[in-house]
Coordinates of C-alpha atoms in Angstrom, one line a residue:
Chain A
M1 CA -35.5 62.3 32.9
I2 CA -36.0 63.1 29.0
G3 CA -36.8 60.7 26.4
R4 CA -38.2 58.0 28.4
G5 CA -40.9 57.1 26.5
S6 CA -41.8 55.4 22.7
G7 CA -38.9 57.7 20.8
F8 CA -36.4 56.6 23.3
Q9 CA -37.1 52.5 22.9
K10 CA -37.0 53.5 19.5
R11 CA -33.6 55.1 19.6
R12 CA -32.8 52.2 21.8
R13 CA -33.9 49.6 19.2
N14 CA -32.1 51.3 16.3
S15 CA -28.9 51.8 18.1
R16 CA -29.0 47.9 19.1
L17 CA -29.4 47.0 15.3
V18 CA -26.7 49.6 14.8
F19 CA -23.8 48.2 16.8
I20 CA -25.0 44.5 15.4
A21 CA -24.7 45.8 11.8
L22 CA -21.6 47.5 12.5
F23 CA -20.1 44.5 14.4
L24 CA -20.6 41.7 11.9
L25 CA -19.3 44.6 9.1
S26 CA -16.2 44.4 11.2
A27 CA -16.1 40.4 11.3
V28 CA -16.8 40.5 7.2
F29 CA -13.9 43.1 7.2
Y30 CA -11.2 40.8 9.3
L31 CA -12.5 37.4 7.4
A32 CA -12.0 39.2 4.2
S33 CA -8.9 40.7 5.3
I34 CA -7.3 37.9 7.1
G35 CA -8.4 35.3 3.9
N36 CA -7.9 37.4 0.7
D37 CA -5.4 40.2 1.5
E38 CA -5.8 41.8 -1.9
S39 CA -9.4 42.4 -1.3
F40 CA -9.1 46.4 0.1
K41 CA -6.0 46.5 -1.5
G42 CA -5.9 49.9 -4.0
S43 CA -8.2 51.7 -1.0
R44 CA -6.0 50.8 1.7
S45 CA -3.1 51.7 -0.2
N46 CA -4.4 55.2 -0.6
I47 CA -5.2 55.9 2.6
E48 CA -2.2 54.4 4.2
G49 CA -0.7 56.7 1.5
V50 CA -2.4 59.7 3.2
G51 CA -1.6 58.3 6.7
A52 CA 2.3 57.7 6.0
K53 CA 2.0 62.1 4.7
L54 CA -0.3 63.1 7.9
L55 CA 2.4 60.9 10.4
T56 CA 5.6 62.4 8.5
Y57 CA 4.0 66.0 9.1
L58 CA 2.6 65.1 12.7
T59 CA 5.5 63.5 14.0
L60 CA 8.1 66.2 12.2
P61 CA 7.7 68.3 16.2
V62 CA 8.7 65.0 18.3
R63 CA 11.5 64.1 15.9
G64 CA 12.9 67.4 16.3
F65 CA 12.8 67.4 20.0
E66 CA 14.3 63.4 20.1
K67 CA 17.0 64.7 17.9
L68 CA 17.6 68.0 20.0
V69 CA 18.3 65.0 23.0
A70 CA 20.2 62.6 20.8
D71 CA 22.3 65.7 19.9
A72 CA 22.7 66.6 23.6
G73 CA 23.6 63.2 24.1
N74 CA 26.3 62.6 21.3
R75 CA 28.2 66.1 22.1
W76 CA 28.4 64.5 25.7
N77 CA 30.0 61.7 24.3
A78 CA 32.3 63.4 21.4
H79 CA 35.3 62.1 22.7
S80 CA 35.1 58.6 23.5
E81 CA 32.9 58.3 20.4
N82 CA 35.9 59.5 18.7
E83 CA 38.5 57.6 20.6
R84 CA 36.9 54.7 19.9
L85 CA 36.1 55.8 15.9
K86 CA 39.8 56.1 15.6
E87 CA 40.5 52.5 16.5
E88 CA 38.2 51.2 14.5
V89 CA 39.4 52.9 11.2
S90 CA 43.0 51.4 11.9
R91 CA 41.8 48.5 11.9
L92 CA 39.2 48.4 8.5
S93 CA 41.6 50.1 6.9
D94 CA 44.1 46.2 6.8
T95 CA 40.2 44.6 6.8
E96 CA 39.5 46.8 3.5
A97 CA 43.2 46.1 1.6
R98 CA 42.8 42.4 2.6
L99 CA 38.8 42.6 0.7
N100 CA 40.5 44.8 -2.1
A101 CA 43.2 41.7 -2.2
L102 CA 40.4 39.2 -2.3
S103 CA 38.0 40.8 -4.6
F104 CA 40.9 41.2 -7.3
K105 CA 41.4 37.6 -6.7
L106 CA 37.6 36.3 -7.6
S107 CA 37.8 38.6 -10.5
R108 CA 40.8 36.8 -12.0
F109 CA 39.1 33.8 -11.1
E110 CA 35.6 34.8 -12.7
T111 CA 37.8 35.3 -15.4
I112 CA 39.7 32.3 -16.0
L113 CA 36.3 30.1 -15.6
N114 CA 34.2 32.5 -17.3
V115 CA 31.5 32.9 -14.9
D116 CA 30.5 35.7 -12.9
V117 CA 29.5 34.6 -9.3
G118 CA 28.7 38.6 -8.5
S119 CA 26.8 39.2 -5.5
D120 CA 22.9 38.9 -6.0
I121 CA 22.3 42.1 -3.8
P122 CA 21.4 45.0 -6.0
E123 CA 23.7 47.9 -6.0
T124 CA 21.1 50.7 -5.9
K125 CA 19.4 51.4 -2.2
I126 CA 16.3 53.9 -2.2
A127 CA 16.7 55.3 1.3
A128 CA 13.5 55.3 3.3
R129 CA 11.7 56.6 6.3
A130 CA 10.2 54.5 9.0
V131 CA 7.1 57.0 10.0
S132 CA 5.0 54.5 11.8
E133 CA 6.5 51.0 13.2
N134 CA 3.6 48.9 14.9
D135 CA 4.9 46.8 17.4
G136 CA 1.1 46.0 18.5
P137 CA -0.1 42.8 20.1
F138 CA -1.4 41.3 16.3
A139 CA 1.0 42.8 14.1
K140 CA 4.6 43.2 13.5
T141 CA 4.9 45.9 10.7
A142 CA 6.4 49.6 9.8
L143 CA 4.7 52.1 7.7
I144 CA 7.7 53.7 5.4
N145 CA 7.3 57.2 2.9
V146 CA 8.5 55.7 -0.3
G147 CA 6.1 53.8 -3.1
V148 CA 5.6 52.8 -6.8
K149 CA 7.3 56.5 -7.5
Q150 CA 9.9 56.0 -5.9
G151 CA 10.8 52.2 -7.3
V152 CA 9.8 50.0 -4.7
S153 CA 7.9 46.8 -5.8
K154 CA 5.9 43.8 -3.5
G155 CA 8.6 41.7 -1.6
D156 CA 11.8 44.1 -2.2
A157 CA 13.8 43.8 1.0
V158 CA 14.5 46.3 3.4
M159 CA 17.3 46.7 5.7
T160 CA 18.7 49.3 8.5
I161 CA 22.1 49.7 8.8
D162 CA 22.8 46.5 10.9
G163 CA 20.9 44.1 8.7
L164 CA 17.8 42.9 6.8
Y165 CA 14.7 44.7 8.8
G166 CA 12.0 42.7 6.6
H167 CA 10.3 42.7 3.2
I168 CA 7.9 44.7 1.4
I169 CA 4.1 42.8 1.4
R170 CA 2.0 46.2 0.5
V171 CA 2.9 49.0 -1.9
G172 CA 1.1 52.5 -2.8
N173 CA 2.1 55.2 -4.9
S174 CA 4.2 57.2 -1.9
S175 CA 4.4 54.5 1.0
S176 CA 4.7 51.0 1.5
R177 CA 4.0 48.3 4.6
V178 CA 7.0 46.4 5.9
L179 CA 6.4 43.2 7.0
K180 CA 9.3 43.0 9.8
L181 CA 10.9 39.6 10.9
V182 CA 9.6 39.2 13.8
D183 CA 6.1 39.0 12.8
L184 CA 3.9 36.1 12.7
N185 CA 3.7 36.0 9.3
S186 CA 6.9 36.2 8.1
R187 CA 9.0 33.0 6.7
V188 CA 12.5 33.9 4.9
A189 CA 14.9 31.3 3.6
V190 CA 18.1 31.6 5.3
I191 CA 21.7 30.2 5.3
S192 CA 24.7 29.6 7.4
K193 CA 27.6 31.5 7.0
S194 CA 29.9 28.8 8.1
N195 CA 28.7 25.7 6.4
G196 CA 25.8 26.2 4.1
A197 CA 23.0 24.9 6.2
R198 CA 19.3 25.8 4.9
A199 CA 16.2 26.4 7.2
I200 CA 13.1 29.0 7.1
L201 CA 13.3 31.6 9.4
I202 CA 9.9 32.0 11.1
G203 CA 8.7 34.9 13.0
D204 CA 6.8 34.4 16.1
N205 CA 6.0 37.5 17.6
S206 CA 8.8 37.5 19.6
Q207 CA 12.2 39.1 19.9
F208 CA 14.2 35.9 18.0
P209 CA 13.0 34.3 15.3
T210 CA 12.8 30.4 14.7
L211 CA 14.9 28.5 12.2
S212 CA 12.9 25.8 11.4
Y213 CA 12.9 22.9 8.7
I214 CA 16.5 22.4 9.8
S215 CA 18.2 19.1 8.5
S216 CA 19.1 16.7 10.9
Q217 CA 22.7 16.8 9.4
A218 CA 23.4 20.0 9.7
E219 CA 25.2 22.6 12.3
W220 CA 23.4 25.4 13.9
E221 CA 25.9 26.5 16.7
D222 CA 25.9 29.4 18.8
G223 CA 27.2 32.7 17.5
V224 CA 26.8 31.2 13.2
T225 CA 25.6 34.1 11.1
V226 CA 22.8 33.8 9.3
M227 CA 21.8 35.1 6.4
T228 CA 19.1 35.0 3.2
S229 CA 20.1 32.1 1.3
G230 CA 18.2 33.4 -2.0
D231 CA 16.2 30.5 -2.5
D232 CA 12.7 31.9 -1.6
G233 CA 13.2 33.4 -5.0
V234 CA 12.4 36.7 -3.0
L235 CA 14.7 37.6 -1.3
P236 CA 18.6 38.2 -2.7
M237 CA 21.5 36.0 -1.7
G238 CA 23.6 37.2 1.6
L239 CA 21.6 39.9 3.2
P240 CA 22.7 39.5 7.0
I241 CA 20.2 38.6 9.1
G242 CA 21.8 37.3 12.9
I243 CA 23.4 35.6 14.6
V244 CA 21.9 31.7 16.6
V245 CA 20.8 31.6 19.9
T246 CA 19.2 28.5 21.5
E247 CA 16.6 29.4 24.2
N248 CA 15.1 25.6 25.5
E249 CA 16.7 23.3 23.1
I250 CA 15.1 25.8 20.2
R251 CA 17.8 27.4 17.4
K252 CA 16.8 31.0 17.1
V253 CA 17.9 34.1 15.8
K254 CA 19.3 37.5 17.3
L255 CA 18.7 40.2 14.8
F256 CA 21.3 42.4 13.6
A257 CA 18.6 44.9 13.5
D258 CA 17.2 44.4 16.5
R259 CA 18.2 48.1 17.6
N260 CA 15.3 49.7 20.0
F261 CA 13.9 52.2 17.6
V262 CA 14.6 52.9 13.7
D263 CA 14.5 55.6 12.2
W264 CA 15.8 55.2 8.4
V265 CA 15.8 52.2 6.7
W266 CA 16.7 51.2 2.9
V267 CA 14.7 49.4 0.2
Y268 CA 16.9 46.8 -2.2
P269 CA 15.0 46.6 -5.6
Y270 CA 15.4 43.4 -6.7
E271 CA 14.4 41.3 -9.8
P272 CA 13.5 37.7 -8.4
I273 CA 14.2 35.5 -11.2
N274 CA 11.1 33.8 -12.7
T275 CA 9.9 30.5 -13.1
P276 CA 10.1 29.2 -16.9
E277 CA 6.0 29.0 -16.2
E278 CA 6.0 32.9 -15.7
D279 CA 8.7 33.6 -18.5
P280 CA 8.6 31.5 -21.0
A281 CA 11.0 31.6 -24.1
P282 CA 9.4 32.3 -27.9
E283 CA 8.6 29.4 -29.5
T284 CA 11.1 28.1 -32.3
T285 CA 10.1 27.1 -35.6
D286 CA 11.7 24.5 -38.0
D287 CA 13.2 27.0 -40.1
E288 CA 14.9 28.9 -36.7
I289 CA 17.5 25.8 -36.6
V290 CA 21.0 27.0 -37.3
I291 CA 23.6 24.5 -38.5
D292 CA 26.8 25.9 -38.2
D293 CA 28.3 24.5 -41.8
A294 CA 32.0 26.6 -41.5
A295 CA 31.9 24.2 -38.2
G296 CA 30.8 21.6 -39.7
A297 CA 28.7 20.7 -37.0
E298 CA 25.0 21.6 -36.0
S299 CA 24.7 23.7 -33.0
P300 CA 23.7 22.3 -29.1
S301 CA 20.2 23.8 -29.9
A302 CA 19.8 22.5 -33.2
S303 CA 20.8 19.3 -32.4
I304 CA 18.1 18.8 -29.5
E305 CA 15.2 20.2 -31.9
E306 CA 16.4 17.9 -34.5
D307 CA 16.3 14.8 -32.2
A308 CA 13.1 16.0 -30.9
L309 CA 11.8 15.5 -34.2
E310 CA 12.7 12.2 -35.1
P311 CA 9.9 8.9 -34.4
P312 CA 10.9 7.5 -31.0
L313 CA 12.6 4.4 -31.8
Q314 CA 9.9 1.0 -31.3
Chain B
M1 CA -28.2 53.3 30.7
I2 CA -30.8 55.9 31.9
E3 CA -29.8 58.9 29.1
T4 CA -30.1 62.1 30.9
A5 CA -28.6 64.3 27.4
T6 CA -30.9 66.3 25.3
P7 CA -30.9 65.0 21.7
T8 CA -29.0 67.6 20.6
K9 CA -26.4 67.6 23.9
A10 CA -26.5 64.0 23.4
R11 CA -25.0 64.2 19.6
N12 CA -22.4 67.2 20.4
Y13 CA -21.2 64.6 23.0
A14 CA -20.8 61.2 20.8
L15 CA -18.9 63.7 17.7
Q16 CA -16.9 65.5 21.0
A17 CA -15.7 61.8 22.2
S18 CA -15.7 60.3 18.5
A19 CA -13.0 63.3 17.6
A20 CA -11.2 62.3 20.8
M21 CA -10.9 58.9 19.2
L22 CA -9.7 60.1 15.9
V23 CA -6.7 62.0 18.2
A24 CA -6.1 59.0 20.2
V25 CA -5.9 56.8 17.2
V26 CA -3.7 59.4 15.2
F27 CA -1.0 59.2 18.4
A28 CA -1.7 55.1 18.8
S29 CA -0.1 55.0 15.6
I30 CA 2.9 57.4 16.5
T31 CA 6.1 55.7 17.7
F32 CA 8.0 57.9 20.5
N33 CA 11.9 57.6 20.6
I34 CA 12.7 57.8 24.3
F35 CA 16.5 57.9 24.3
G36 CA 17.1 54.9 21.8
Y37 CA 13.8 52.8 23.3
P38 CA 10.7 53.2 21.2
L39 CA 7.0 54.0 23.1
T40 CA 3.8 53.5 21.8
F41 CA 0.7 53.5 23.3
I42 CA -1.7 51.3 20.7
L43 CA -3.9 51.0 23.6
A44 CA -4.4 54.8 24.1
P45 CA -8.0 54.5 22.6
F46 CA -8.8 52.4 25.0
I47 CA -9.0 55.5 27.4
V48 CA -11.5 57.8 25.4
L49 CA -13.6 54.3 25.1
F50 CA -13.6 53.9 28.7
L51 CA -13.8 57.8 29.4
W52 CA -16.8 58.3 27.2
P53 CA -19.6 60.5 27.9
N54 CA -22.6 58.8 29.3
G55 CA -25.2 60.4 27.7
A56 CA -23.4 60.6 23.9
D57 CA -26.0 59.4 21.1
P58 CA -25.2 55.9 20.9
V59 CA -25.5 55.5 16.9
I60 CA -23.4 58.2 16.9
S61 CA -21.0 56.6 18.8
Y62 CA -21.0 53.7 17.2
F63 CA -20.3 54.9 13.6
G64 CA -17.0 57.0 15.4
I65 CA -15.7 53.9 17.0
F66 CA -15.9 52.2 14.0
V67 CA -14.4 54.3 11.4
T68 CA -11.8 55.7 13.7
S69 CA -10.8 51.6 14.8
L70 CA -10.5 51.1 11.0
I71 CA -8.3 53.7 10.4
L72 CA -6.1 52.4 13.3
D73 CA -6.5 49.2 11.3
V74 CA -4.9 51.4 8.5
L75 CA -2.2 52.8 10.1
L76 CA -0.8 50.0 12.4
G77 CA -1.5 47.7 9.3
D78 CA -3.2 45.4 10.8
P79 CA -5.9 42.8 9.4
L80 CA -8.6 45.6 8.4
G81 CA -12.2 44.9 11.1
G82 CA -9.5 43.7 13.9
W83 CA -9.6 46.7 16.2
P84 CA -13.4 47.6 15.5
L85 CA -14.1 43.9 16.6
I86 CA -12.6 44.6 19.9
F87 CA -13.7 48.2 20.6
L88 CA -17.4 48.2 19.6
P89 CA -17.6 45.2 22.2
F90 CA -15.7 47.1 25.1
Y91 CA -17.9 50.2 24.8
V92 CA -20.7 48.5 24.6
L93 CA -19.7 46.5 27.9
M94 CA -18.0 50.2 29.4
V95 CA -21.8 51.6 28.5
F96 CA -23.5 48.3 30.4
F97 CA -21.6 48.8 33.4
G98 CA -21.4 52.5 33.8
A99 CA -17.5 51.6 34.0
G100 CA -16.1 55.0 33.0
R101 CA -18.6 56.9 35.1
D102 CA -16.2 59.6 37.1
T103 CA -16.0 59.0 40.7
G104 CA -12.9 61.0 41.0
F105 CA -9.9 60.1 39.6
G106 CA -8.3 57.5 42.2
E107 CA -11.7 55.4 41.9
T108 CA -11.9 55.8 38.2
W109 CA -8.5 55.1 37.8
L110 CA -8.6 51.9 39.2
N111 CA -11.4 51.0 37.6
F112 CA -9.7 51.0 34.4
V113 CA -7.0 49.5 35.7
F114 CA -9.6 46.7 36.2
W115 CA -10.8 46.9 32.9
M116 CA -7.4 46.8 31.3
V117 CA -6.9 43.5 33.5
A118 CA -10.1 42.5 32.2
F119 CA -8.7 43.2 28.6
I120 CA -5.4 41.7 28.8
G121 CA -6.7 38.5 30.7
F122 CA -9.2 37.9 28.0
F123 CA -6.2 38.0 25.4
A124 CA -4.5 36.0 27.7
L125 CA -7.2 33.0 28.0
G126 CA -7.6 33.6 24.2
K127 CA -3.5 32.5 23.3
V128 CA -3.4 29.5 26.2
V129 CA -6.3 28.0 24.4
R130 CA -5.4 29.1 20.9
F131 CA -8.1 30.9 19.9
I132 CA -5.9 33.5 19.2
D133 CA -2.7 34.4 18.1
V134 CA -1.1 37.5 20.4
D135 CA 2.1 39.2 21.8
L136 CA 1.6 38.9 25.2
P137 CA 4.8 40.4 26.7
S138 CA 4.4 43.3 23.9
L139 CA 0.5 43.6 24.8
L140 CA 1.3 43.4 29.1
K141 CA 3.2 46.0 28.1
L142 CA 1.2 48.4 26.2
G143 CA -1.2 47.8 28.7
V144 CA 0.8 49.0 31.4
M145 CA 1.6 52.5 29.2
T146 CA -1.9 53.0 28.7
I147 CA -2.5 53.0 32.8
I148 CA 0.6 55.3 33.2
L149 CA -0.9 57.4 30.4
F150 CA -4.2 57.5 32.2
P151 CA -4.1 60.4 34.4
L152 CA -3.0 62.7 31.6
V153 CA -6.4 61.9 29.4
Y154 CA -8.1 62.2 32.2
F155 CA -7.0 65.4 33.2
V156 CA -6.7 66.9 29.6
K157 CA -10.5 65.5 29.2
S158 CA -11.4 67.7 33.0
Q159 CA -10.2 70.9 31.4
M160 CA -11.4 70.2 28.3
R161 CA -14.9 69.8 29.9
N162 CA -14.6 73.1 32.1
V163 CA -14.2 74.9 29.0
L164 CA -17.2 73.7 27.1
V165 CA -18.8 73.9 30.5
S166 CA -18.1 77.8 30.7
E167 CA -18.7 78.6 26.9
D168 CA -22.1 76.6 27.7
G169 CA -23.1 79.3 29.8
A170 CA -23.8 76.7 32.3

């Protein structure tokens, strides 16, 4: 036996101390991380950026092989797929015609009423690859390979071709972390497409997130389509999420984006509506009160300002 | 545990195992798409911890495990420090019980299955008493995947050991 003397005892004691120190350090990191996620934001984003690049290159051969297998499958099903697509195109041609007619009608109404009820959903979207998807026991997140450089910001919605996937919780220069809808920490304000009932969609680490804070009068029947309500001021209104399913008398949502494997996603940059406190109006002075002499009446803003200046009635 | 390696060998063992841990961590953060079904091996580092060389320098081993676990936290987007809190005690348990000692493939594999079941059982208990919030079906699935992966890692380790030992001239 080698190292059974005092040197061995000393090393053994040192190793115990190192273990205790590292364990405590981990605990401190963990508590700081779950208590205030901003504490390691900078360094974490940098490492994630490097990680995203590394994983993009490392997964190239894996994705190449997967593509080869998928291509073989597609070729095998090409004929039946072609038939199905032809049927879908003929069905969608009719739908498109109806959509165009409705769109025209809506724009006419908007012109008559002088309002804009256009969709909140941004026109531009940023394509990204989910380089790493974490379906682990503790968190349900994904790492995508776009960041601030490409115009992504915190809170942006992330979509797959089927529906809402999650939203951005951390942004780096060229990578971002997406919190999936099923994660325990996910909360999204939602609306029923059929009757406009509101609820909060809460992730619970299961496949189907739960609908909570439902009004007793609201009807959420199975099969009703759920989409974002925009009430949270973070996500735009109208992003499709899924359909209602009832499990043990608990209303849950079967996500449209529940495809087993997600590779490409779209980030929807959205400018949320700021509160008056966050976006205060410039202060006005008495000189700025405009009297509309031509009309012989005060402008609404002037009238309010002048009313405010008058002493209250006793 | 009784140390039988010289300090130089102990350091080399620890460095090699830490490098293997780093590979396992990167491997754990990759999602494989098998016929449209995603497969992840997030618990793969447990195999490396289980098969950690007995004579490895403990101080270097602790640092290696700590750093690579933090990398796993970052790559998976988990709270920082979460995986070191799991991996460090697991490694200590493995060393204390001499769990990963090579006693032939079959017995070593069974031993690993026992420890994986114990690990999952610990978290299941934590969820029951509402101490830890964990996705148990996911954990169970990952546990099974790791048990299936074990023979491959064991085989690779055996081959690597043959190469390294013959290089040493031993």
